[in-house]
Amino acid sequence: MTANGDEPVRRARKPFPEKRKGPVLLRRDQVETKTTDQALLDTTGPTDWLHTDPWRVLRITSEFVEGFGALAKLPTAISVFGSARTKPDSPEYQSGVEIGRALAEAGYAVITGGGPGAMEAANKGAVEGGGLSVGLGIELPFEQGLNEYVDLGLNFRYFFVRKTMFVKYSQGFVVLPGGLGTLDELFEALTLVQTQKVTRFPVILFGSAYWGGLVDWLRSTLVAQGKANPDDLDLFHVTDDVAEVLKVLEEARKPQGTQA
């Protein structure tokens, strides 16, 4: 109460910039536009990077150690990728929720990039399904932060460390409609399967209308011109059915030689 007995007037809090650099939270004047990845990869500036790169190895190592330590006891998990720009009222968002819920109810942990959009949808579904909802965030010039449905969250400075965690602790990928980041994860997974760096790793593209053009291009251009083998198209599965997603994942878990 104020001195005259009136309720105090609550002023709206002004928005301020906020950013995470790994486990570090920066706000207001402390926010930087340059990311740790950029500092590592950018060699066009001063040559002092020649003297600091050896020390960066320790930070990179620490990210691997933290990631391995936090995720080592995960149950069987599936990573779900998709656009951060997917709107909550869109059919794609609802599909993400349904997939996350179905995965959790089937006993899987759900791993996403921890951001908004399709990632949030899958994490939300995992929570609704009573499963473990995991978010692996990344330092970006524009802060996304971990969505509110993440139960176990890690923030990484380096993309390559984060990517290692996705592959090491997932038993398959479900890929919702997304942009360049989603395509990056998709084609890295396909390359790892093609080169047998990972085996029996299902990659499922959800949304035939969205992915159809890409699949047609792979078939009519990539394969037709001999840049890939026809059987490389069998490295992924396209569907619009959540039940089929679970079926493909379960088939991949069966011992080799087991008949359906």
PDB file of N, CA, C and O in Angstrom, residues 4-77:
ATOM      1  N   ASN A   4      -0.926   6.935   1.275  1.00  0.00           N
ATOM      2  CA  ASN A   4      -2.320   7.386   1.360  1.00  0.00           C
ATOM      3  C   ASN A   4      -3.309   6.241   1.303  1.00  0.00           C
ATOM      4  O   ASN A   4      -4.512   6.447   1.205  1.00  0.00           O
ATOM      5  N   GLY A   5      -2.806   5.001   1.371  1.00  0.00           N
ATOM      6  CA  GLY A   5      -3.689   3.850   1.418  1.00  0.00           C
ATOM      7  C   GLY A   5      -4.104   3.302   0.072  1.00  0.00           C
ATOM      8  O   GLY A   5      -4.816   2.300   0.006  1.00  0.00           O
ATOM      9  N   ASP A   6      -3.652   3.930  -1.002  1.00  0.00           N
ATOM     10  CA  ASP A   6      -4.007   3.443  -2.334  1.00  0.00           C
ATOM     11  C   ASP A   6      -3.102   2.286  -2.726  1.00  0.00           C
ATOM     12  O   ASP A   6      -1.968   2.170  -2.248  1.00  0.00           O
ATOM     13  N   GLU A   7      -3.611   1.428  -3.611  1.00  0.00           N
ATOM     14  CA  GLU A   7      -2.774   0.359  -4.154  1.00  0.00           C
ATOM     15  C   GLU A   7      -1.682   0.975  -5.026  1.00  0.00           C
ATOM     16  O   GLU A   7      -1.935   1.924  -5.768  1.00  0.00           O
ATOM     17  N   PRO A   8      -0.465   0.509  -4.923  1.00  0.00           N
ATOM     18  CA  PRO A   8       0.599   1.069  -5.775  1.00  0.00           C
ATOM     19  C   PRO A   8       0.340   0.786  -7.237  1.00  0.00           C
ATOM     20  O   PRO A   8      -0.236  -0.236  -7.594  1.00  0.00           O
ATOM     21  N   VAL A   9       0.736   1.688  -8.080  1.00  0.00           N
ATOM     22  CA  VAL A   9       0.585   1.513  -9.519  1.00  0.00           C
ATOM     23  C   VAL A   9       1.754   0.675 -10.016  1.00  0.00           C
ATOM     24  O   VAL A   9       2.920   1.022  -9.806  1.00  0.00           O
ATOM     25  N   ARG A  10       1.429  -0.457 -10.666  1.00  0.00           N
ATOM     26  CA  ARG A  10       2.478  -1.332 -11.177  1.00  0.00           C
ATOM     27  C   ARG A  10       2.832  -0.897 -12.598  1.00  0.00           C
ATOM     28  O   ARG A  10       1.979  -0.872 -13.472  1.00  0.00           O
ATOM     29  N   ARG A  11       4.055  -0.555 -12.801  1.00  0.00           N
ATOM     30  CA  ARG A  11       4.515  -0.153 -14.121  1.00  0.00           C
ATOM     31  C   ARG A  11       4.898  -1.384 -14.933  1.00  0.00           C
ATOM     32  O   ARG A  11       5.487  -2.320 -14.412  1.00  0.00           O
ATOM     33  N   ALA A  12       4.535  -1.354 -16.197  1.00  0.00           N
ATOM     34  CA  ALA A  12       4.910  -2.457 -17.084  1.00  0.00           C
ATOM     35  C   ALA A  12       6.425  -2.503 -17.211  1.00  0.00           C
ATOM     36  O   ALA A  12       7.083  -1.474 -17.402  1.00  0.00           O
ATOM     37  N   ARG A  13       6.974  -3.674 -17.042  1.00  0.00           N
ATOM     38  CA  ARG A  13       8.415  -3.823 -17.161  1.00  0.00           C
ATOM     39  C   ARG A  13       8.842  -3.653 -18.619  1.00  0.00           C
ATOM     40  O   ARG A  13       8.268  -4.242 -19.522  1.00  0.00           O
ATOM     41  N   LYS A  14       9.854  -2.859 -18.819  1.00  0.00           N
ATOM     42  CA  LYS A  14      10.336  -2.635 -20.173  1.00  0.00           C
ATOM     43  C   LYS A  14      11.066  -3.871 -20.680  1.00  0.00           C
ATOM     44  O   LYS A  14      11.838  -4.479 -19.937  1.00  0.00           O
ATOM     45  N   PRO A  15      10.817  -4.236 -21.903  1.00  0.00           N
ATOM     46  CA  PRO A  15      11.557  -5.391 -22.451  1.00  0.00           C
ATOM     47  C   PRO A  15      13.029  -5.047 -22.586  1.00  0.00           C
ATOM     48  O   PRO A  15      13.394  -3.907 -22.864  1.00  0.00           O
ATOM     49  N   PHE A  16      13.887  -6.010 -22.390  1.00  0.00           N
ATOM     50  CA  PHE A  16      15.312  -5.789 -22.535  1.00  0.00           C
ATOM     51  C   PHE A  16      15.935  -7.001 -23.223  1.00  0.00           C
ATOM     52  O   PHE A  16      15.402  -8.108 -23.143  1.00  0.00           O
ATOM     53  N   PRO A  17      17.038  -6.791 -23.926  1.00  0.00           N
ATOM     54  CA  PRO A  17      17.682  -7.912 -24.619  1.00  0.00           C
ATOM     55  C   PRO A  17      18.232  -8.926 -23.633  1.00  0.00           C
ATOM     56  O   PRO A  17      18.676  -8.574 -22.541  1.00  0.00           O
ATOM     57  N   GLU A  18      18.190 -10.166 -24.046  1.00  0.00           N
ATOM     58  CA  GLU A  18      18.683 -11.254 -23.205  1.00  0.00           C
ATOM     59  C   GLU A  18      19.306 -12.304 -24.104  1.00  0.00           C
ATOM     60  O   GLU A  18      18.827 -12.573 -25.194  1.00  0.00           O
ATOM     61  N   LYS A  19      20.383 -12.907 -23.657  1.00  0.00           N
ATOM     62  CA  LYS A  19      21.085 -13.888 -24.481  1.00  0.00           C
ATOM     63  C   LYS A  19      21.813 -14.874 -23.583  1.00  0.00           C
ATOM     64  O   LYS A  19      22.302 -14.513 -22.510  1.00  0.00           O
ATOM     65  N   ARG A  20      21.864 -16.131 -24.041  1.00  0.00           N
ATOM     66  CA  ARG A  20      22.620 -17.157 -23.326  1.00  0.00           C
ATOM     67  C   ARG A  20      23.857 -17.535 -24.132  1.00  0.00           C
ATOM     68  O   ARG A  20      23.792 -17.684 -25.336  1.00  0.00           O
ATOM     69  N   LYS A  21      24.967 -17.661 -23.431  1.00  0.00           N
ATOM     70  CA  LYS A  21      26.203 -18.177 -24.020  1.00  0.00           C
ATOM     71  C   LYS A  21      26.558 -19.430 -23.234  1.00  0.00           C
ATOM     72  O   LYS A  21      27.190 -19.343 -22.172  1.00  0.00           O
ATOM     73  N   GLY A  22      26.121 -20.572 -23.730  1.00  0.00           N
ATOM     74  CA  GLY A  22      26.272 -21.780 -22.948  1.00  0.00           C
ATOM     75  C   GLY A  22      25.492 -21.615 -21.654  1.00  0.00           C
ATOM     76  O   GLY A  22      24.330 -21.227 -21.662  1.00  0.00           O
ATOM     77  N   PRO A  23      26.106 -21.828 -20.494  1.00  0.00           N
ATOM     78  CA  PRO A  23      25.393 -21.690 -19.230  1.00  0.00           C
ATOM     79  C   PRO A  23      25.281 -20.248 -18.738  1.00  0.00           C
ATOM     80  O   PRO A  23      24.637 -19.988 -17.726  1.00  0.00           O
ATOM     81  N   VAL A  24      25.893 -19.305 -19.451  1.00  0.00           N
ATOM     82  CA  VAL A  24      25.944 -17.915 -19.006  1.00  0.00           C
ATOM     83  C   VAL A  24      24.747 -17.134 -19.552  1.00  0.00           C
ATOM     84  O   VAL A  24      24.420 -17.229 -20.737  1.00  0.00           O
ATOM     85  N   LEU A  25      24.103 -16.357 -18.686  1.00  0.00           N
ATOM     86  CA  LEU A  25      22.984 -15.506 -19.076  1.00  0.00           C
ATOM     87  C   LEU A  25      23.454 -14.061 -19.123  1.00  0.00           C
ATOM     88  O   LEU A  25      24.032 -13.543 -18.166  1.00  0.00           O
ATOM     89  N   LEU A  26      23.215 -13.407 -20.273  1.00  0.00           N
ATOM     90  CA  LEU A  26      23.577 -12.004 -20.451  1.00  0.00           C
ATOM     91  C   LEU A  26      22.317 -11.183 -20.690  1.00  0.00           C
ATOM     92  O   LEU A  26      21.419 -11.615 -21.412  1.00  0.00           O
ATOM     93  N   ARG A  27      22.267  -9.999 -20.099  1.00  0.00           N
ATOM     94  CA  ARG A  27      21.130  -9.108 -20.294  1.00  0.00           C
ATOM     95  C   ARG A  27      21.603  -7.675 -20.493  1.00  0.00           C
ATOM     96  O   ARG A  27      22.706  -7.306 -20.095  1.00  0.00           O
ATOM     97  N   ARG A  28      20.712  -6.898 -21.135  1.00  0.00           N
ATOM     98  CA  ARG A  28      20.936  -5.477 -21.361  1.00  0.00           C
ATOM     99  C   ARG A  28      22.283  -5.199 -22.035  1.00  0.00           C
ATOM    100  O   ARG A  28      22.562  -5.735 -23.084  1.00  0.00           O
ATOM    101  N   ASP A  29      23.144  -4.395 -21.409  1.00  0.00           N
ATOM    102  CA  ASP A  29      24.376  -3.954 -22.061  1.00  0.00           C
ATOM    103  C   ASP A  29      25.402  -5.073 -22.236  1.00  0.00           C
ATOM    104  O   ASP A  29      26.382  -4.905 -22.963  1.00  0.00           O
ATOM    105  N   GLN A  30      25.195  -6.205 -21.566  1.00  0.00           N
ATOM    106  CA  GLN A  30      26.155  -7.298 -21.661  1.00  0.00           C
ATOM    107  C   GLN A  30      25.939  -8.178 -22.887  1.00  0.00           C
ATOM    108  O   GLN A  30      26.776  -9.024 -23.208  1.00  0.00           O
ATOM    109  N   VAL A  31      24.820  -7.982 -23.578  1.00  0.00           N
ATOM    110  CA  VAL A  31      24.498  -8.825 -24.736  1.00  0.00           C
ATOM    111  C   VAL A  31      25.433  -8.505 -25.886  1.00  0.00           C
ATOM    112  O   VAL A  31      25.639  -7.340 -26.234  1.00  0.00           O
ATOM    113  N   GLU A  32      26.013  -9.551 -26.481  1.00  0.00           N
ATOM    114  CA  GLU A  32      26.907  -9.404 -27.624  1.00  0.00           C
ATOM    115  C   GLU A  32      26.229  -9.961 -28.865  1.00  0.00           C
ATOM    116  O   GLU A  32      25.428 -10.887 -28.793  1.00  0.00           O
ATOM    117  N   THR A  33      26.581  -9.417 -30.017  1.00  0.00           N
ATOM    118  CA  THR A  33      26.004  -9.921 -31.267  1.00  0.00           C
ATOM    119  C   THR A  33      26.847 -11.034 -31.869  1.00  0.00           C
ATOM    120  O   THR A  33      26.364 -11.815 -32.685  1.00  0.00           O
ATOM    121  N   LYS A  34      28.093 -11.128 -31.467  1.00  0.00           N
ATOM    122  CA  LYS A  34      28.986 -12.148 -32.009  1.00  0.00           C
ATOM    123  C   LYS A  34      28.857 -13.424 -31.197  1.00  0.00           C
ATOM    124  O   LYS A  34      28.848 -13.388 -29.966  1.00  0.00           O
ATOM    125  N   THR A  35      28.745 -14.561 -31.876  1.00  0.00           N
ATOM    126  CA  THR A  35      28.600 -15.835 -31.186  1.00  0.00           C
ATOM    127  C   THR A  35      29.957 -16.527 -31.023  1.00  0.00           C
ATOM    128  O   THR A  35      30.930 -16.186 -31.689  1.00  0.00           O
ATOM    129  N   THR A  36      29.983 -17.517 -30.141  1.00  0.00           N
ATOM    130  CA  THR A  36      31.225 -18.253 -29.902  1.00  0.00           C
ATOM    131  C   THR A  36      31.654 -19.021 -31.137  1.00  0.00           C
ATOM    132  O   THR A  36      32.839 -19.094 -31.465  1.00  0.00           O
ATOM    133  N   ASP A  37      30.687 -19.629 -31.834  1.00  0.00           N
ATOM    134  CA  ASP A  37      30.997 -20.316 -33.081  1.00  0.00           C
ATOM    135  C   ASP A  37      31.637 -19.372 -34.086  1.00  0.00           C
ATOM    136  O   ASP A  37      32.596 -19.716 -34.773  1.00  0.00           O
ATOM    137  N   GLN A  38      31.080 -18.171 -34.182  1.00  0.00           N
ATOM    138  CA  GLN A  38      31.611 -17.194 -35.132  1.00  0.00           C
ATOM    139  C   GLN A  38      33.054 -16.833 -34.786  1.00  0.00           C
ATOM    140  O   GLN A  38      33.917 -16.739 -35.658  1.00  0.00           O
ATOM    141  N   ALA A  39      33.326 -16.654 -33.500  1.00  0.00           N
ATOM    142  CA  ALA A  39      34.691 -16.325 -33.085  1.00  0.00           C
ATOM    143  C   ALA A  39      35.659 -17.445 -33.419  1.00  0.00           C
ATOM    144  O   ALA A  39      36.818 -17.211 -33.763  1.00  0.00           O
ATOM    145  N   LEU A  40      35.185 -18.690 -33.316  1.00  0.00           N
ATOM    146  CA  LEU A  40      36.038 -19.835 -33.623  1.00  0.00           C
ATOM    147  C   LEU A  40      36.325 -19.939 -35.115  1.00  0.00           C
ATOM    148  O   LEU A  40      37.459 -20.193 -35.523  1.00  0.00           O
ATOM    149  N   LEU A  41      35.306 -19.730 -35.938  1.00  0.00           N
ATOM    150  CA  LEU A  41      35.428 -19.997 -37.373  1.00  0.00           C
ATOM    151  C   LEU A  41      35.889 -18.798 -38.182  1.00  0.00           C
ATOM    152  O   LEU A  41      36.345 -18.953 -39.311  1.00  0.00           O
ATOM    153  N   ASP A  42      35.745 -17.595 -37.649  1.00  0.00           N
ATOM    154  CA  ASP A  42      36.092 -16.383 -38.386  1.00  0.00           C
ATOM    155  C   ASP A  42      37.594 -16.141 -38.289  1.00  0.00           C
ATOM    156  O   ASP A  42      38.119 -15.835 -37.225  1.00  0.00           O
ATOM    157  N   THR A  43      38.291 -16.263 -39.415  1.00  0.00           N
ATOM    158  CA  THR A  43      39.744 -16.068 -39.420  1.00  0.00           C
ATOM    159  C   THR A  43      40.141 -14.798 -40.163  1.00  0.00           C
ATOM    160  O   THR A  43      41.293 -14.633 -40.547  1.00  0.00           O
ATOM    161  N   THR A  44      39.177 -13.897 -40.378  1.00  0.00           N
ATOM    162  CA  THR A  44      39.475 -12.689 -41.145  1.00  0.00           C
ATOM    163  C   THR A  44      39.906 -11.526 -40.255  1.00  0.00           C
ATOM    164  O   THR A  44      40.285 -10.490 -40.756  1.00  0.00           O
ATOM    165  N   GLY A  45      39.826 -11.699 -38.954  1.00  0.00           N
ATOM    166  CA  GLY A  45      40.168 -10.625 -38.047  1.00  0.00           C
ATOM    167  C   GLY A  45      41.623 -10.668 -37.633  1.00  0.00           C
ATOM    168  O   GLY A  45      42.483 -11.222 -38.329  1.00  0.00           O
ATOM    169  N   PRO A  46      41.934 -10.101 -36.481  1.00  0.00           N
ATOM    170  CA  PRO A  46      43.321 -10.095 -35.992  1.00  0.00           C
ATOM    171  C   PRO A  46      43.843 -11.509 -35.810  1.00  0.00           C
ATOM    172  O   PRO A  46      43.097 -12.461 -35.632  1.00  0.00           O
ATOM    173  N   THR A  47      45.152 -11.627 -35.810  1.00  0.00           N
ATOM    174  CA  THR A  47      45.771 -12.957 -35.732  1.00  0.00           C
ATOM    175  C   THR A  47      45.906 -13.464 -34.303  1.00  0.00           C
ATOM    176  O   THR A  47      46.525 -14.498 -34.073  1.00  0.00           O
ATOM    177  N   ASP A  48      45.323 -12.759 -33.317  1.00  0.00           N
ATOM    178  CA  ASP A  48      45.444 -13.243 -31.946  1.00  0.00           C
ATOM    179  C   ASP A  48      44.722 -14.569 -31.743  1.00  0.00           C
ATOM    180  O   ASP A  48      44.989 -15.284 -30.780  1.00  0.00           O
ATOM    181  N   TRP A  49      43.832 -14.918 -32.706  1.00  0.00           N
ATOM    182  CA  TRP A  49      43.146 -16.216 -32.598  1.00  0.00           C
ATOM    183  C   TRP A  49      44.167 -17.364 -32.648  1.00  0.00           C
ATOM    184  O   TRP A  49      43.926 -18.445 -32.124  1.00  0.00           O
ATOM    185  N   LEU A  50      45.333 -17.121 -33.276  1.00  0.00           N
ATOM    186  CA  LEU A  50      46.352 -18.162 -33.348  1.00  0.00           C
ATOM    187  C   LEU A  50      46.826 -18.576 -31.955  1.00  0.00           C
ATOM    188  O   LEU A  50      47.242 -19.712 -31.727  1.00  0.00           O
ATOM    189  N   HIS A  51      46.752 -17.627 -31.030  1.00  0.00           N
ATOM    190  CA  HIS A  51      47.248 -17.885 -29.689  1.00  0.00           C
ATOM    191  C   HIS A  51      46.140 -18.334 -28.736  1.00  0.00           C
ATOM    192  O   HIS A  51      46.437 -18.851 -27.654  1.00  0.00           O
ATOM    193  N   THR A  52      44.893 -18.154 -29.112  1.00  0.00           N
ATOM    194  CA  THR A  52      43.790 -18.492 -28.209  1.00  0.00           C
ATOM    195  C   THR A  52      43.090 -19.793 -28.588  1.00  0.00           C
ATOM    196  O   THR A  52      42.389 -20.367 -27.769  1.00  0.00           O
ATOM    197  N   ASP A  53      43.261 -20.279 -29.809  1.00  0.00           N
ATOM    198  CA  ASP A  53      42.585 -21.512 -30.209  1.00  0.00           C
ATOM    199  C   ASP A  53      42.905 -22.703 -29.309  1.00  0.00           C
ATOM    200  O   ASP A  53      42.008 -23.477 -28.988  1.00  0.00           O
ATOM    201  N   PRO A  54      44.157 -22.901 -28.895  1.00  0.00           N
ATOM    202  CA  PRO A  54      44.421 -24.032 -27.996  1.00  0.00           C
ATOM    203  C   PRO A  54      43.581 -23.989 -26.724  1.00  0.00           C
ATOM    204  O   PRO A  54      43.169 -25.017 -26.202  1.00  0.00           O
ATOM    205  N   TRP A  55      43.317 -22.768 -26.230  1.00  0.00           N
ATOM    206  CA  TRP A  55      42.508 -22.648 -25.024  1.00  0.00           C
ATOM    207  C   TRP A  55      41.039 -22.930 -25.315  1.00  0.00           C
ATOM    208  O   TRP A  55      40.303 -23.385 -24.437  1.00  0.00           O
ATOM    209  N   ARG A  56      40.614 -22.656 -26.532  1.00  0.00           N
ATOM    210  CA  ARG A  56      39.228 -22.965 -26.893  1.00  0.00           C
ATOM    211  C   ARG A  56      38.958 -24.462 -26.819  1.00  0.00           C
ATOM    212  O   ARG A  56      37.841 -24.899 -26.586  1.00  0.00           O
ATOM    213  N   VAL A  57      39.996 -25.256 -27.035  1.00  0.00           N
ATOM    214  CA  VAL A  57      39.836 -26.711 -26.950  1.00  0.00           C
ATOM    215  C   VAL A  57      39.302 -27.107 -25.582  1.00  0.00           C
ATOM    216  O   VAL A  57      38.482 -28.025 -25.456  1.00  0.00           O
ATOM    217  N   LEU A  58      39.728 -26.422 -24.542  1.00  0.00           N
ATOM    218  CA  LEU A  58      39.253 -26.735 -23.199  1.00  0.00           C
ATOM    219  C   LEU A  58      37.768 -26.427 -23.064  1.00  0.00           C
ATOM    220  O   LEU A  58      37.020 -27.182 -22.429  1.00  0.00           O
ATOM    221  N   ARG A  59      37.334 -25.314 -23.639  1.00  0.00           N
ATOM    222  CA  ARG A  59      35.911 -24.980 -23.578  1.00  0.00           C
ATOM    223  C   ARG A  59      35.085 -25.984 -24.376  1.00  0.00           C
ATOM    224  O   ARG A  59      34.018 -26.423 -23.940  1.00  0.00           O
ATOM    225  N   ILE A  60      35.593 -26.364 -25.554  1.00  0.00           N
ATOM    226  CA  ILE A  60      34.908 -27.367 -26.360  1.00  0.00           C
ATOM    227  C   ILE A  60      34.821 -28.686 -25.605  1.00  0.00           C
ATOM    228  O   ILE A  60      33.767 -29.337 -25.558  1.00  0.00           O
ATOM    229  N   THR A  61      35.930 -29.071 -24.984  1.00  0.00           N
ATOM    230  CA  THR A  61      35.946 -30.307 -24.201  1.00  0.00           C
ATOM    231  C   THR A  61      34.930 -30.244 -23.074  1.00  0.00           C
ATOM    232  O   THR A  61      34.222 -31.224 -22.795  1.00  0.00           O
ATOM    233  N   SER A  62      34.846 -29.090 -22.424  1.00  0.00           N
ATOM    234  CA  SER A  62      33.908 -28.961 -21.303  1.00  0.00           C
ATOM    235  C   SER A  62      32.466 -29.115 -21.768  1.00  0.00           C
ATOM    236  O   SER A  62      31.636 -29.666 -21.048  1.00  0.00           O
ATOM    237  N   GLU A  63      32.166 -28.629 -22.985  1.00  0.00           N
ATOM    238  CA  GLU A  63      30.809 -28.802 -23.497  1.00  0.00           C
ATOM    239  C   GLU A  63      30.491 -30.268 -23.754  1.00  0.00           C
ATOM    240  O   GLU A  63      29.377 -30.731 -23.475  1.00  0.00           O
ATOM    241  N   PHE A  64      31.452 -30.991 -24.293  1.00  0.00           N
ATOM    242  CA  PHE A  64      31.243 -32.426 -24.482  1.00  0.00           C
ATOM    243  C   PHE A  64      31.041 -33.124 -23.138  1.00  0.00           C
ATOM    244  O   PHE A  64      30.143 -33.962 -22.984  1.00  0.00           O
ATOM    245  N   VAL A  65      31.871 -32.781 -22.162  1.00  0.00           N
ATOM    246  CA  VAL A  65      31.774 -33.418 -20.845  1.00  0.00           C
ATOM    247  C   VAL A  65      30.417 -33.127 -20.211  1.00  0.00           C
ATOM    248  O   VAL A  65      29.753 -34.027 -19.674  1.00  0.00           O
ATOM    249  N   GLU A  66      29.983 -31.868 -20.245  1.00  0.00           N
ATOM    250  CA  GLU A  66      28.685 -31.499 -19.671  1.00  0.00           C
ATOM    251  C   GLU A  66      27.544 -32.221 -20.385  1.00  0.00           C
ATOM    252  O   GLU A  66      26.616 -32.727 -19.754  1.00  0.00           O
ATOM    253  N   GLY A  67      27.622 -32.263 -21.711  1.00  0.00           N
ATOM    254  CA  GLY A  67      26.568 -32.928 -22.480  1.00  0.00           C
ATOM    255  C   GLY A  67      26.507 -34.411 -22.196  1.00  0.00           C
ATOM    256  O   GLY A  67      25.423 -34.973 -21.950  1.00  0.00           O
ATOM    257  N   PHE A  68      27.655 -35.064 -22.236  1.00  0.00           N
ATOM    258  CA  PHE A  68      27.686 -36.504 -21.968  1.00  0.00           C
ATOM    259  C   PHE A  68      27.188 -36.806 -20.560  1.00  0.00           C
ATOM    260  O   PHE A  68      26.441 -37.764 -20.336  1.00  0.00           O
ATOM    261  N   GLY A  69      27.587 -35.965 -19.608  1.00  0.00           N
ATOM    262  CA  GLY A  69      27.178 -36.198 -18.230  1.00  0.00           C
ATOM    263  C   GLY A  69      25.689 -36.030 -18.019  1.00  0.00           C
ATOM    264  O   GLY A  69      25.056 -36.807 -17.304  1.00  0.00           O
ATOM    265  N   ALA A  70      25.105 -35.004 -18.661  1.00  0.00           N
ATOM    266  CA  ALA A  70      23.693 -34.722 -18.462  1.00  0.00           C
ATOM    267  C   ALA A  70      22.783 -35.708 -19.186  1.00  0.00           C
ATOM    268  O   ALA A  70      21.663 -35.976 -18.739  1.00  0.00           O
ATOM    269  N   LEU A  71      23.245 -36.259 -20.304  1.00  0.00           N
ATOM    270  CA  LEU A  71      22.375 -37.072 -21.153  1.00  0.00           C
ATOM    271  C   LEU A  71      22.654 -38.572 -21.067  1.00  0.00           C
ATOM    272  O   LEU A  71      21.927 -39.363 -21.664  1.00  0.00           O
ATOM    273  N   ALA A  72      23.671 -38.967 -20.335  1.00  0.00           N
ATOM    274  CA  ALA A  72      24.100 -40.370 -20.335  1.00  0.00           C
ATOM    275  C   ALA A  72      23.009 -41.334 -19.886  1.00  0.00           C
ATOM    276  O   ALA A  72      22.951 -42.474 -20.345  1.00  0.00           O
ATOM    277  N   LYS A  73      22.136 -40.893 -18.995  1.00  0.00           N
ATOM    278  CA  LYS A  73      21.116 -41.784 -18.449  1.00  0.00           C
ATOM    279  C   LYS A  73      19.750 -41.629 -19.117  1.00  0.00           C
ATOM    280  O   LYS A  73      18.737 -42.092 -18.593  1.00  0.00           O
ATOM    281  N   LEU A  74      19.717 -40.989 -20.272  1.00  0.00           N
ATOM    282  CA  LEU A  74      18.448 -40.847 -20.981  1.00  0.00           C
ATOM    283  C   LEU A  74      17.895 -42.218 -21.361  1.00  0.00           C
ATOM    284  O   LEU A  74      18.645 -43.117 -21.746  1.00  0.00           O
ATOM    285  N   PRO A  75      16.576 -42.384 -21.292  1.00  0.00           N
ATOM    286  CA  PRO A  75      15.982 -43.594 -21.869  1.00  0.00           C
ATOM    287  C   PRO A  75      16.058 -43.518 -23.389  1.00  0.00           C
ATOM    288  O   PRO A  75      16.568 -42.534 -23.946  1.00  0.00           O
ATOM    289  N   THR A  76      15.584 -44.533 -24.067  1.00  0.00           N
ATOM    290  CA  THR A  76      15.549 -44.504 -25.533  1.00  0.00           C
ATOM    291  C   THR A  76      14.876 -43.221 -25.990  1.00  0.00           C
ATOM    292  O   THR A  76      13.781 -42.891 -25.542  1.00  0.00           O
ATOM    293  N   ALA A  77      15.538 -42.484 -26.877  1.00  0.00           N
ATOM    294  CA  ALA A  77      15.067 -41.135 -27.220  1.00  0.00           C
ATOM    295  C   ALA A  77      14.984 -40.950 -28.727  1.00  0.00           C
ATOM    296  O   ALA A  77      15.730 -41.559 -29.493  1.00  0.00           O
TER     297      ALA A  77
END
